[in-house]
């Protein structure tokens, strides 16, 4: 299939944003694994780090959670052919995930980027996509121009029209100043949708203004230093992906964070219900004031699939409205709605495993308090007694040459201990350590143990 490269470049690499040098860096970049450790993708040139980081996350997902169960031991023993197969799987899964619908094919672009000699292979199944990528991996995707071929494949699979429909501003491109990956491109890689925002779902600001965020929980997540600086707030979908793998964004670079414990992001049914309630409330609380208008209460209930009669709704309004204000506070809403969306169930004691009746809050055998029920009236988790330590690894694929010596990629293994689930880390206004500030947006009450007391770098 012939490819309209002009249309793809207009969307992916706008001429009014990128200069010739920026574009050359993209054209010259490829998917290349380091000699050690062999599972790390190198970044030689500025610009494509966002794509490399997202693909790196998917490579780790394949190696750690799809075909193996040995955690970090698997990574220490990865052979180059295994890493390349994981790359095939990663690229294919990303392309398959960005399709407009389940009946649409994935498109795998092949050819010579430098000569603009590119055509596309139409793949009707995920297996066909893997086969097409595999057949051209070594000769094209792992050679100069490989990143561009993947970008073309990404845009052609989603289609330029659909990508522009995904965005808040259809006049923008997928790369910005200096050839940096935009949030739209990052969201496309992670969630399959080129949304412009990092919050959960779509927020109608009124007056025809709609802010489009991530539509659902992705496999790989995203954390941003910009949130630590109070420029944005990353939603729970990106903060708590299905796998414990995140792309970490700074103001100029993208790196990867991962853990090998698949339970890191697990939520109890009650925590999941709380997250749903917060999302529904927040859709109507557009300015995040902590309250909504009474007239919007019905929309919140509908978003939670709670179909109340007019009488029930009237009674609820009478219980949650701040008298005479026509306003509903989050705390009041949650206190009244919690028993409806969190029906009690029998529970096993975390200390002695005794099965207790659903209507009891303490174990009948050892008097231990029920831990799965510790969501108080403002939605905070009161179970803060037991610190938890996570073993995490940070990957910065950037390589450079300094004083004649090649440096990078950099792999940093460290420990993060969660002391309190509800402690909110204050902003240091950019004066603290960037990676610690960023990690505090996901685990606010945490401390870190770095090798040689040297935190990893999230900057280029």
mmCIF file of C-alpha atoms in Angstrom, residues 85-430:
data_model
loop_
_atom_site.group_PDB
_atom_site.id
_atom_site.type_symbol
_atom_site.label_atom_id
_atom_site.label_comp_id
_atom_site.label_asym_id
_atom_site.label_seq_id
_atom_site.Cartn_x
_atom_site.Cartn_y
_atom_site.Cartn_z
ATOM 1 C CA UNK A 85 11.556 -10.839 20.227
ATOM 2 C CA UNK A 86 10.248 -8.689 23.086
ATOM 3 C CA UNK A 87 10.771 -5.635 20.849
ATOM 4 C CA UNK A 88 8.715 -7.288 18.098
ATOM 5 C CA UNK A 89 5.933 -7.980 20.589
ATOM 6 C CA UNK A 90 6.134 -4.444 21.996
ATOM 7 C CA UNK A 91 5.897 -2.669 18.636
ATOM 8 C CA UNK A 92 3.103 -4.954 17.448
ATOM 9 C CA UNK A 93 1.054 -4.536 20.622
ATOM 10 C CA UNK A 94 1.336 -0.736 20.499
ATOM 11 C CA UNK A 95 0.207 -0.667 16.860
ATOM 12 C CA UNK A 96 -2.643 -3.074 17.553
ATOM 13 C CA UNK A 97 -3.779 -0.914 20.474
ATOM 14 C CA UNK A 98 -4.021 2.337 18.474
ATOM 15 C CA UNK A 99 -6.499 1.021 15.873
ATOM 16 C CA UNK A 100 -9.685 3.070 15.507
ATOM 17 C CA UNK A 101 -11.870 0.015 16.111
ATOM 18 C CA UNK A 102 -11.530 -3.707 16.712
ATOM 19 C CA UNK A 103 -12.277 -4.417 13.047
ATOM 20 C CA UNK A 104 -9.595 -2.108 11.648
ATOM 21 C CA UNK A 105 -6.177 -3.453 10.610
ATOM 22 C CA UNK A 106 -2.778 -2.399 11.860
ATOM 23 C CA UNK A 107 -0.402 -0.861 9.336
ATOM 24 C CA UNK A 108 3.312 -1.704 9.372
ATOM 25 C CA UNK A 109 5.425 0.709 7.323
ATOM 26 C CA UNK A 110 8.586 -0.595 5.668
ATOM 27 C CA UNK A 111 11.134 0.786 3.251
ATOM 28 C CA UNK A 112 13.820 3.471 3.074
ATOM 29 C CA UNK A 113 12.971 6.589 5.069
ATOM 30 C CA UNK A 114 15.910 8.644 3.800
ATOM 31 C CA UNK A 115 14.762 8.221 0.187
ATOM 32 C CA UNK A 116 11.048 8.600 1.008
ATOM 33 C CA UNK A 117 10.558 5.095 -0.383
ATOM 34 C CA UNK A 118 8.031 3.799 2.135
ATOM 35 C CA UNK A 119 4.996 1.550 1.763
ATOM 36 C CA UNK A 120 2.649 -0.084 4.260
ATOM 37 C CA UNK A 121 1.698 -3.680 5.007
ATOM 38 C CA UNK A 122 -1.912 -4.172 6.093
ATOM 39 C CA UNK A 123 -2.223 -6.621 8.996
ATOM 40 C CA UNK A 124 -5.644 -8.059 9.837
ATOM 41 C CA UNK A 125 -4.570 -9.787 13.058
ATOM 42 C CA UNK A 126 -2.140 -9.227 15.892
ATOM 43 C CA UNK A 127 -0.144 -12.254 14.760
ATOM 44 C CA UNK A 128 0.161 -10.823 11.247
ATOM 45 C CA UNK A 129 1.366 -7.569 12.788
ATOM 46 C CA UNK A 130 4.039 -9.409 14.769
ATOM 47 C CA UNK A 131 5.134 -11.306 11.670
ATOM 48 C CA UNK A 132 5.444 -8.153 9.563
ATOM 49 C CA UNK A 133 7.432 -6.346 12.259
ATOM 50 C CA UNK A 134 9.663 -9.382 12.802
ATOM 51 C CA UNK A 135 10.486 -9.757 9.111
ATOM 52 C CA UNK A 136 11.668 -6.139 8.907
ATOM 53 C CA UNK A 137 13.067 -5.697 12.412
ATOM 54 C CA UNK A 138 16.789 -6.220 11.864
ATOM 55 C CA UNK A 139 17.037 -4.682 8.400
ATOM 56 C CA UNK A 140 14.831 -1.624 8.899
ATOM 57 C CA UNK A 141 13.498 -0.998 12.413
ATOM 58 C CA UNK A 142 16.858 -1.613 14.078
ATOM 59 C CA UNK A 143 18.613 0.515 11.445
ATOM 60 C CA UNK A 144 18.685 4.277 10.874
ATOM 61 C CA UNK A 145 15.142 5.410 10.124
ATOM 62 C CA UNK A 146 13.549 2.727 12.289
ATOM 63 C CA UNK A 147 11.917 5.202 14.651
ATOM 64 C CA UNK A 148 10.407 7.087 11.711
ATOM 65 C CA UNK A 149 9.005 3.876 10.231
ATOM 66 C CA UNK A 150 7.321 3.172 13.544
ATOM 67 C CA UNK A 151 5.944 6.729 13.715
ATOM 68 C CA UNK A 152 4.524 6.377 10.209
ATOM 69 C CA UNK A 153 2.997 3.020 11.197
ATOM 70 C CA UNK A 154 1.487 4.559 14.311
ATOM 71 C CA UNK A 155 -0.125 7.459 12.442
ATOM 72 C CA UNK A 156 -1.307 5.323 9.539
ATOM 73 C CA UNK A 157 -2.892 2.748 11.854
ATOM 74 C CA UNK A 158 -4.760 5.335 13.939
ATOM 75 C CA UNK A 159 -5.243 7.517 10.811
ATOM 76 C CA UNK A 160 -4.447 11.243 10.757
ATOM 77 C CA UNK A 161 -8.126 12.210 10.892
ATOM 78 C CA UNK A 162 -8.768 10.146 14.013
ATOM 79 C CA UNK A 163 -5.627 11.449 15.717
ATOM 80 C CA UNK A 164 -6.766 15.031 15.147
ATOM 81 C CA UNK A 165 -10.210 14.132 16.510
ATOM 82 C CA UNK A 166 -8.503 12.766 19.635
ATOM 83 C CA UNK A 167 -6.762 16.083 20.332
ATOM 84 C CA UNK A 168 -8.062 19.187 22.080
ATOM 85 C CA UNK A 169 -6.484 21.311 19.338
ATOM 86 C CA UNK A 170 -6.475 19.639 15.923
ATOM 87 C CA UNK A 171 -3.977 22.163 14.557
ATOM 88 C CA UNK A 172 -1.147 20.738 16.670
ATOM 89 C CA UNK A 173 1.277 17.979 15.723
ATOM 90 C CA UNK A 174 2.676 14.949 17.511
ATOM 91 C CA UNK A 175 6.067 16.571 18.062
ATOM 92 C CA UNK A 176 6.789 19.988 19.489
ATOM 93 C CA UNK A 177 9.658 22.421 19.838
ATOM 94 C CA UNK A 178 13.121 20.868 19.368
ATOM 95 C CA UNK A 179 11.428 17.695 18.130
ATOM 96 C CA UNK A 180 10.211 16.676 21.578
ATOM 97 C CA UNK A 181 7.393 14.169 21.948
ATOM 98 C CA UNK A 182 4.096 15.910 22.787
ATOM 99 C CA UNK A 183 1.630 14.687 25.407
ATOM 100 C CA UNK A 184 -0.661 13.667 22.550
ATOM 101 C CA UNK A 185 2.001 11.336 21.160
ATOM 102 C CA UNK A 186 2.809 9.927 24.592
ATOM 103 C CA UNK A 187 -0.862 9.239 25.304
ATOM 104 C CA UNK A 188 -1.231 7.617 21.891
ATOM 105 C CA UNK A 189 1.668 5.279 22.634
ATOM 106 C CA UNK A 190 0.427 4.382 26.115
ATOM 107 C CA UNK A 191 -3.363 4.428 25.819
ATOM 108 C CA UNK A 192 -4.054 4.138 22.097
ATOM 109 C CA UNK A 193 -5.686 7.586 21.988
ATOM 110 C CA UNK A 194 -3.899 10.863 21.158
ATOM 111 C CA UNK A 195 -5.557 12.731 24.030
ATOM 112 C CA UNK A 196 -4.075 16.080 25.021
ATOM 113 C CA UNK A 197 -4.464 15.812 28.809
ATOM 114 C CA UNK A 198 -3.197 13.488 31.534
ATOM 115 C CA UNK A 199 -6.332 13.381 33.690
ATOM 116 C CA UNK A 200 -8.903 10.577 33.660
ATOM 117 C CA UNK A 201 -11.576 10.774 30.984
ATOM 118 C CA UNK A 202 -13.113 13.786 29.305
ATOM 119 C CA UNK A 203 -13.992 16.994 31.135
ATOM 120 C CA UNK A 204 -16.589 19.371 29.684
ATOM 121 C CA UNK A 205 -15.541 22.859 30.753
ATOM 122 C CA UNK A 206 -18.662 24.456 29.304
ATOM 123 C CA UNK A 207 -18.978 26.877 26.433
ATOM 124 C CA UNK A 208 -17.985 24.181 23.964
ATOM 125 C CA UNK A 209 -14.587 23.630 25.562
ATOM 126 C CA UNK A 210 -13.737 19.973 26.166
ATOM 127 C CA UNK A 211 -10.516 18.666 27.704
ATOM 128 C CA UNK A 212 -9.737 15.127 26.586
ATOM 129 C CA UNK A 213 -7.811 12.884 28.943
ATOM 130 C CA UNK A 214 -6.904 9.203 29.049
ATOM 131 C CA UNK A 215 -10.054 7.096 28.516
ATOM 132 C CA UNK A 216 -9.120 4.010 30.531
ATOM 133 C CA UNK A 217 -6.444 2.355 32.623
ATOM 134 C CA UNK A 218 -3.495 1.447 30.341
ATOM 135 C CA UNK A 219 -0.950 -1.347 30.598
ATOM 136 C CA UNK A 220 1.945 1.098 31.025
ATOM 137 C CA UNK A 221 1.546 4.258 33.100
ATOM 138 C CA UNK A 222 2.947 7.762 33.196
ATOM 139 C CA UNK A 223 4.349 10.056 35.890
ATOM 140 C CA UNK A 224 5.299 13.681 35.293
ATOM 141 C CA UNK A 225 7.658 16.065 37.041
ATOM 142 C CA UNK A 226 5.328 18.822 35.849
ATOM 143 C CA UNK A 227 2.782 17.575 38.380
ATOM 144 C CA UNK A 228 5.325 18.038 41.158
ATOM 145 C CA UNK A 229 5.689 21.619 39.924
ATOM 146 C CA UNK A 230 1.873 21.994 40.053
ATOM 147 C CA UNK A 231 1.453 22.483 36.308
ATOM 148 C CA UNK A 232 -0.861 19.488 35.906
ATOM 149 C CA UNK A 233 -2.365 16.550 37.773
ATOM 150 C CA UNK A 234 -1.892 13.069 36.354
ATOM 151 C CA UNK A 235 -5.018 10.952 36.785
ATOM 152 C CA UNK A 236 -5.333 7.601 38.509
ATOM 153 C CA UNK A 237 -5.491 5.736 35.178
ATOM 154 C CA UNK A 238 -1.915 6.701 34.307
ATOM 155 C CA UNK A 239 -0.633 6.594 37.886
ATOM 156 C CA UNK A 240 -1.998 3.107 38.492
ATOM 157 C CA UNK A 241 -1.630 1.142 35.251
ATOM 158 C CA UNK A 242 -2.194 -2.601 35.057
ATOM 159 C CA UNK A 243 1.535 -3.296 35.252
ATOM 160 C CA UNK A 244 4.098 -1.635 37.562
ATOM 161 C CA UNK A 245 5.816 0.165 34.678
ATOM 162 C CA UNK A 246 5.764 3.921 34.060
ATOM 163 C CA UNK A 247 7.217 6.369 31.576
ATOM 164 C CA UNK A 248 8.616 9.277 33.602
ATOM 165 C CA UNK A 249 8.473 12.698 31.969
ATOM 166 C CA UNK A 250 10.643 15.691 32.842
ATOM 167 C CA UNK A 251 10.576 19.026 31.038
ATOM 168 C CA UNK A 252 13.002 17.765 28.390
ATOM 169 C CA UNK A 253 13.367 13.980 28.596
ATOM 170 C CA UNK A 254 11.553 10.671 29.088
ATOM 171 C CA UNK A 255 12.839 7.723 31.102
ATOM 172 C CA UNK A 256 11.308 4.515 32.495
ATOM 173 C CA UNK A 257 10.509 3.274 35.995
ATOM 174 C CA UNK A 258 9.504 -0.301 36.775
ATOM 175 C CA UNK A 259 9.019 -2.852 39.518
ATOM 176 C CA UNK A 260 8.779 -6.624 39.301
ATOM 177 C CA UNK A 261 5.997 -7.055 41.872
ATOM 178 C CA UNK A 262 2.758 -7.232 39.896
ATOM 179 C CA UNK A 263 0.699 -6.288 42.977
ATOM 180 C CA UNK A 264 2.129 -2.760 43.290
ATOM 181 C CA UNK A 265 -0.866 -1.154 41.571
ATOM 182 C CA UNK A 266 -3.549 -3.535 42.795
ATOM 183 C CA UNK A 267 -6.607 -1.934 44.378
ATOM 184 C CA UNK A 268 -9.163 -3.519 46.656
ATOM 185 C CA UNK A 269 -12.769 -3.424 45.388
ATOM 186 C CA UNK A 270 -13.401 -0.602 47.843
ATOM 187 C CA UNK A 271 -10.456 1.467 46.646
ATOM 188 C CA UNK A 272 -11.562 0.925 43.044
ATOM 189 C CA UNK A 273 -15.088 2.085 43.913
ATOM 190 C CA UNK A 274 -13.665 5.181 45.605
ATOM 191 C CA UNK A 275 -11.641 5.982 42.487
ATOM 192 C CA UNK A 276 -14.764 5.649 40.314
ATOM 193 C CA UNK A 277 -16.719 7.938 42.621
ATOM 194 C CA UNK A 278 -13.955 10.548 42.582
ATOM 195 C CA UNK A 279 -13.787 10.468 38.779
ATOM 196 C CA UNK A 280 -17.549 10.888 38.446
ATOM 197 C CA UNK A 281 -17.599 13.775 40.942
ATOM 198 C CA UNK A 282 -14.582 15.433 39.350
ATOM 199 C CA UNK A 283 -16.220 15.436 35.909
ATOM 200 C CA UNK A 284 -18.751 17.909 37.329
ATOM 201 C CA UNK A 285 -16.247 19.703 39.584
ATOM 202 C CA UNK A 286 -14.450 21.258 36.636
ATOM 203 C CA UNK A 287 -12.353 23.693 38.641
ATOM 204 C CA UNK A 288 -11.561 21.103 41.343
ATOM 205 C CA UNK A 289 -13.059 23.151 44.148
ATOM 206 C CA UNK A 290 -14.222 20.111 46.103
ATOM 207 C CA UNK A 291 -17.915 20.808 45.495
ATOM 208 C CA UNK A 292 -20.520 20.644 42.739
ATOM 209 C CA UNK A 293 -23.872 22.263 42.055
ATOM 210 C CA UNK A 294 -26.967 20.353 43.198
ATOM 211 C CA UNK A 295 -28.205 20.379 39.605
ATOM 212 C CA UNK A 296 -25.167 18.300 38.563
ATOM 213 C CA UNK A 297 -25.708 15.616 41.193
ATOM 214 C CA UNK A 298 -27.843 13.550 38.817
ATOM 215 C CA UNK A 299 -25.002 13.430 36.265
ATOM 216 C CA UNK A 300 -22.619 12.108 38.919
ATOM 217 C CA UNK A 301 -25.081 9.389 39.901
ATOM 218 C CA UNK A 302 -25.636 8.392 36.273
ATOM 219 C CA UNK A 303 -21.890 8.111 35.753
ATOM 220 C CA UNK A 304 -21.869 5.665 38.674
ATOM 221 C CA UNK A 305 -24.796 3.721 37.146
ATOM 222 C CA UNK A 306 -27.004 4.631 40.114
ATOM 223 C CA UNK A 307 -30.556 5.055 38.860
ATOM 224 C CA UNK A 308 -32.471 6.724 41.680
ATOM 225 C CA UNK A 309 -36.137 7.604 41.553
ATOM 226 C CA UNK A 310 -37.130 11.264 41.753
ATOM 227 C CA UNK A 311 -38.074 10.766 45.385
ATOM 228 C CA UNK A 312 -34.779 9.056 46.221
ATOM 229 C CA UNK A 313 -32.831 11.813 44.453
ATOM 230 C CA UNK A 314 -34.782 14.485 46.316
ATOM 231 C CA UNK A 315 -34.063 12.768 49.629
ATOM 232 C CA UNK A 316 -30.367 12.497 48.769
ATOM 233 C CA UNK A 317 -30.201 16.190 47.867
ATOM 234 C CA UNK A 318 -31.749 17.037 51.208
ATOM 235 C CA UNK A 319 -29.054 15.023 52.986
ATOM 236 C CA UNK A 320 -25.982 16.259 51.090
ATOM 237 C CA UNK A 321 -26.763 19.875 50.155
ATOM 238 C CA UNK A 322 -25.037 22.553 52.192
ATOM 239 C CA UNK A 323 -28.149 24.329 53.575
ATOM 240 C CA UNK A 324 -29.297 27.157 51.340
ATOM 241 C CA UNK A 325 -26.232 27.000 49.056
ATOM 242 C CA UNK A 326 -27.304 24.689 46.200
ATOM 243 C CA UNK A 327 -23.867 23.067 46.624
ATOM 244 C CA UNK A 328 -22.738 19.524 47.440
ATOM 245 C CA UNK A 329 -19.345 18.973 49.083
ATOM 246 C CA UNK A 330 -17.304 15.896 48.157
ATOM 247 C CA UNK A 331 -17.062 14.746 51.784
ATOM 248 C CA UNK A 332 -20.844 14.890 52.255
ATOM 249 C CA UNK A 333 -21.470 13.158 48.939
ATOM 250 C CA UNK A 334 -19.018 10.358 49.697
ATOM 251 C CA UNK A 335 -20.387 9.801 53.202
ATOM 252 C CA UNK A 336 -23.889 9.213 51.847
ATOM 253 C CA UNK A 337 -22.989 7.352 48.674
ATOM 254 C CA UNK A 338 -20.406 5.027 50.226
ATOM 255 C CA UNK A 339 -22.914 2.518 51.670
ATOM 256 C CA UNK A 340 -24.626 2.302 48.267
ATOM 257 C CA UNK A 341 -21.571 1.622 46.101
ATOM 258 C CA UNK A 342 -19.660 -0.288 48.784
ATOM 259 C CA UNK A 343 -22.078 -2.973 49.986
ATOM 260 C CA UNK A 344 -20.597 -4.917 52.924
ATOM 261 C CA UNK A 345 -19.327 -8.466 52.407
ATOM 262 C CA UNK A 346 -17.875 -11.216 54.570
ATOM 263 C CA UNK A 347 -14.140 -10.769 55.132
ATOM 264 C CA UNK A 348 -11.058 -12.719 56.164
ATOM 265 C CA UNK A 349 -8.955 -11.270 58.956
ATOM 266 C CA UNK A 350 -5.524 -10.129 57.757
ATOM 267 C CA UNK A 351 -3.941 -11.385 60.994
ATOM 268 C CA UNK A 352 -5.545 -14.777 61.683
ATOM 269 C CA UNK A 353 -7.555 -15.418 58.438
ATOM 270 C CA UNK A 354 -10.771 -15.963 60.437
ATOM 271 C CA UNK A 355 -13.870 -15.438 58.255
ATOM 272 C CA UNK A 356 -15.967 -12.655 59.741
ATOM 273 C CA UNK A 357 -19.524 -11.509 59.132
ATOM 274 C CA UNK A 358 -19.916 -8.635 56.654
ATOM 275 C CA UNK A 359 -21.498 -6.380 59.281
ATOM 276 C CA UNK A 360 -18.550 -6.502 61.701
ATOM 277 C CA UNK A 361 -15.555 -4.158 61.670
ATOM 278 C CA UNK A 362 -13.344 -6.190 64.022
ATOM 279 C CA UNK A 363 -12.280 -9.813 63.901
ATOM 280 C CA UNK A 364 -14.329 -12.072 66.170
ATOM 281 C CA UNK A 365 -11.253 -14.201 66.832
ATOM 282 C CA UNK A 366 -8.393 -11.728 67.454
ATOM 283 C CA UNK A 367 -10.085 -8.283 67.443
ATOM 284 C CA UNK A 368 -7.992 -7.023 64.479
ATOM 285 C CA UNK A 369 -9.663 -4.157 62.670
ATOM 286 C CA UNK A 370 -10.990 -4.824 59.177
ATOM 287 C CA UNK A 371 -8.368 -3.397 56.811
ATOM 288 C CA UNK A 372 -10.427 -3.505 53.629
ATOM 289 C CA UNK A 373 -13.000 -1.172 55.133
ATOM 290 C CA UNK A 374 -10.750 1.682 56.102
ATOM 291 C CA UNK A 375 -12.026 4.402 53.835
ATOM 292 C CA UNK A 376 -13.196 7.293 55.965
ATOM 293 C CA UNK A 377 -15.856 9.842 55.159
ATOM 294 C CA UNK A 378 -13.663 12.026 52.959
ATOM 295 C CA UNK A 379 -12.375 9.021 51.018
ATOM 296 C CA UNK A 380 -8.945 8.729 52.595
ATOM 297 C CA UNK A 381 -7.494 5.324 53.410
ATOM 298 C CA UNK A 382 -6.988 5.079 57.164
ATOM 299 C CA UNK A 383 -4.927 1.890 57.043
ATOM 300 C CA UNK A 384 -1.513 3.560 57.401
ATOM 301 C CA UNK A 385 -0.008 1.317 60.056
ATOM 302 C CA UNK A 386 2.186 -0.920 57.929
ATOM 303 C CA UNK A 387 4.959 0.660 55.828
ATOM 304 C CA UNK A 388 5.610 -1.088 52.525
ATOM 305 C CA UNK A 389 8.938 -1.197 50.717
ATOM 306 C CA UNK A 390 9.037 -1.431 46.924
ATOM 307 C CA UNK A 391 12.055 -2.529 44.890
ATOM 308 C CA UNK A 392 12.112 -0.298 41.824
ATOM 309 C CA UNK A 393 14.434 0.255 38.869
ATOM 310 C CA UNK A 394 14.922 3.423 36.839
ATOM 311 C CA UNK A 395 16.155 3.224 33.233
ATOM 312 C CA UNK A 396 17.648 6.182 31.378
ATOM 313 C CA UNK A 397 18.553 5.057 27.863
ATOM 314 C CA UNK A 398 20.461 8.211 26.914
ATOM 315 C CA UNK A 399 24.066 7.651 25.849
ATOM 316 C CA UNK A 400 26.744 10.289 25.418
ATOM 317 C CA UNK A 401 30.473 10.709 24.987
ATOM 318 C CA UNK A 402 32.332 12.799 27.537
ATOM 319 C CA UNK A 403 36.072 13.299 27.522
ATOM 320 C CA UNK A 404 36.331 10.555 24.937
ATOM 321 C CA UNK A 405 34.450 8.010 27.058
ATOM 322 C CA UNK A 406 31.050 6.560 26.227
ATOM 323 C CA UNK A 407 28.514 6.957 29.030
ATOM 324 C CA UNK A 408 25.089 5.375 29.480
ATOM 325 C CA UNK A 409 22.568 3.889 29.455
ATOM 326 C CA UNK A 410 22.076 4.262 33.215
ATOM 327 C CA UNK A 411 20.259 1.660 35.317
ATOM 328 C CA UNK A 412 19.479 2.551 38.945
ATOM 329 C CA UNK A 413 17.982 0.026 41.365
ATOM 330 C CA UNK A 414 16.588 1.557 44.553
ATOM 331 C CA UNK A 415 14.093 1.080 47.357
ATOM 332 C CA UNK A 416 11.011 3.178 48.004
ATOM 333 C CA UNK A 417 9.294 2.829 51.379
ATOM 334 C CA UNK A 418 5.718 4.052 51.746
ATOM 335 C CA UNK A 419 5.350 5.412 55.270
ATOM 336 C CA UNK A 420 1.898 6.948 54.879
ATOM 337 C CA UNK A 421 -0.687 6.547 52.141
ATOM 338 C CA UNK A 422 -2.293 9.921 52.748
ATOM 339 C CA UNK A 423 0.608 12.235 53.569
ATOM 340 C CA UNK A 424 0.780 14.918 50.897
ATOM 341 C CA UNK A 425 4.275 15.958 49.892
ATOM 342 C CA UNK A 426 4.566 19.767 49.678
ATOM 343 C CA UNK A 427 5.845 21.345 46.502
ATOM 344 C CA UNK A 428 9.517 22.292 46.583
ATOM 345 C CA UNK A 429 8.934 24.617 43.595
ATOM 346 C CA UNK A 430 11.568 22.808 41.561
#
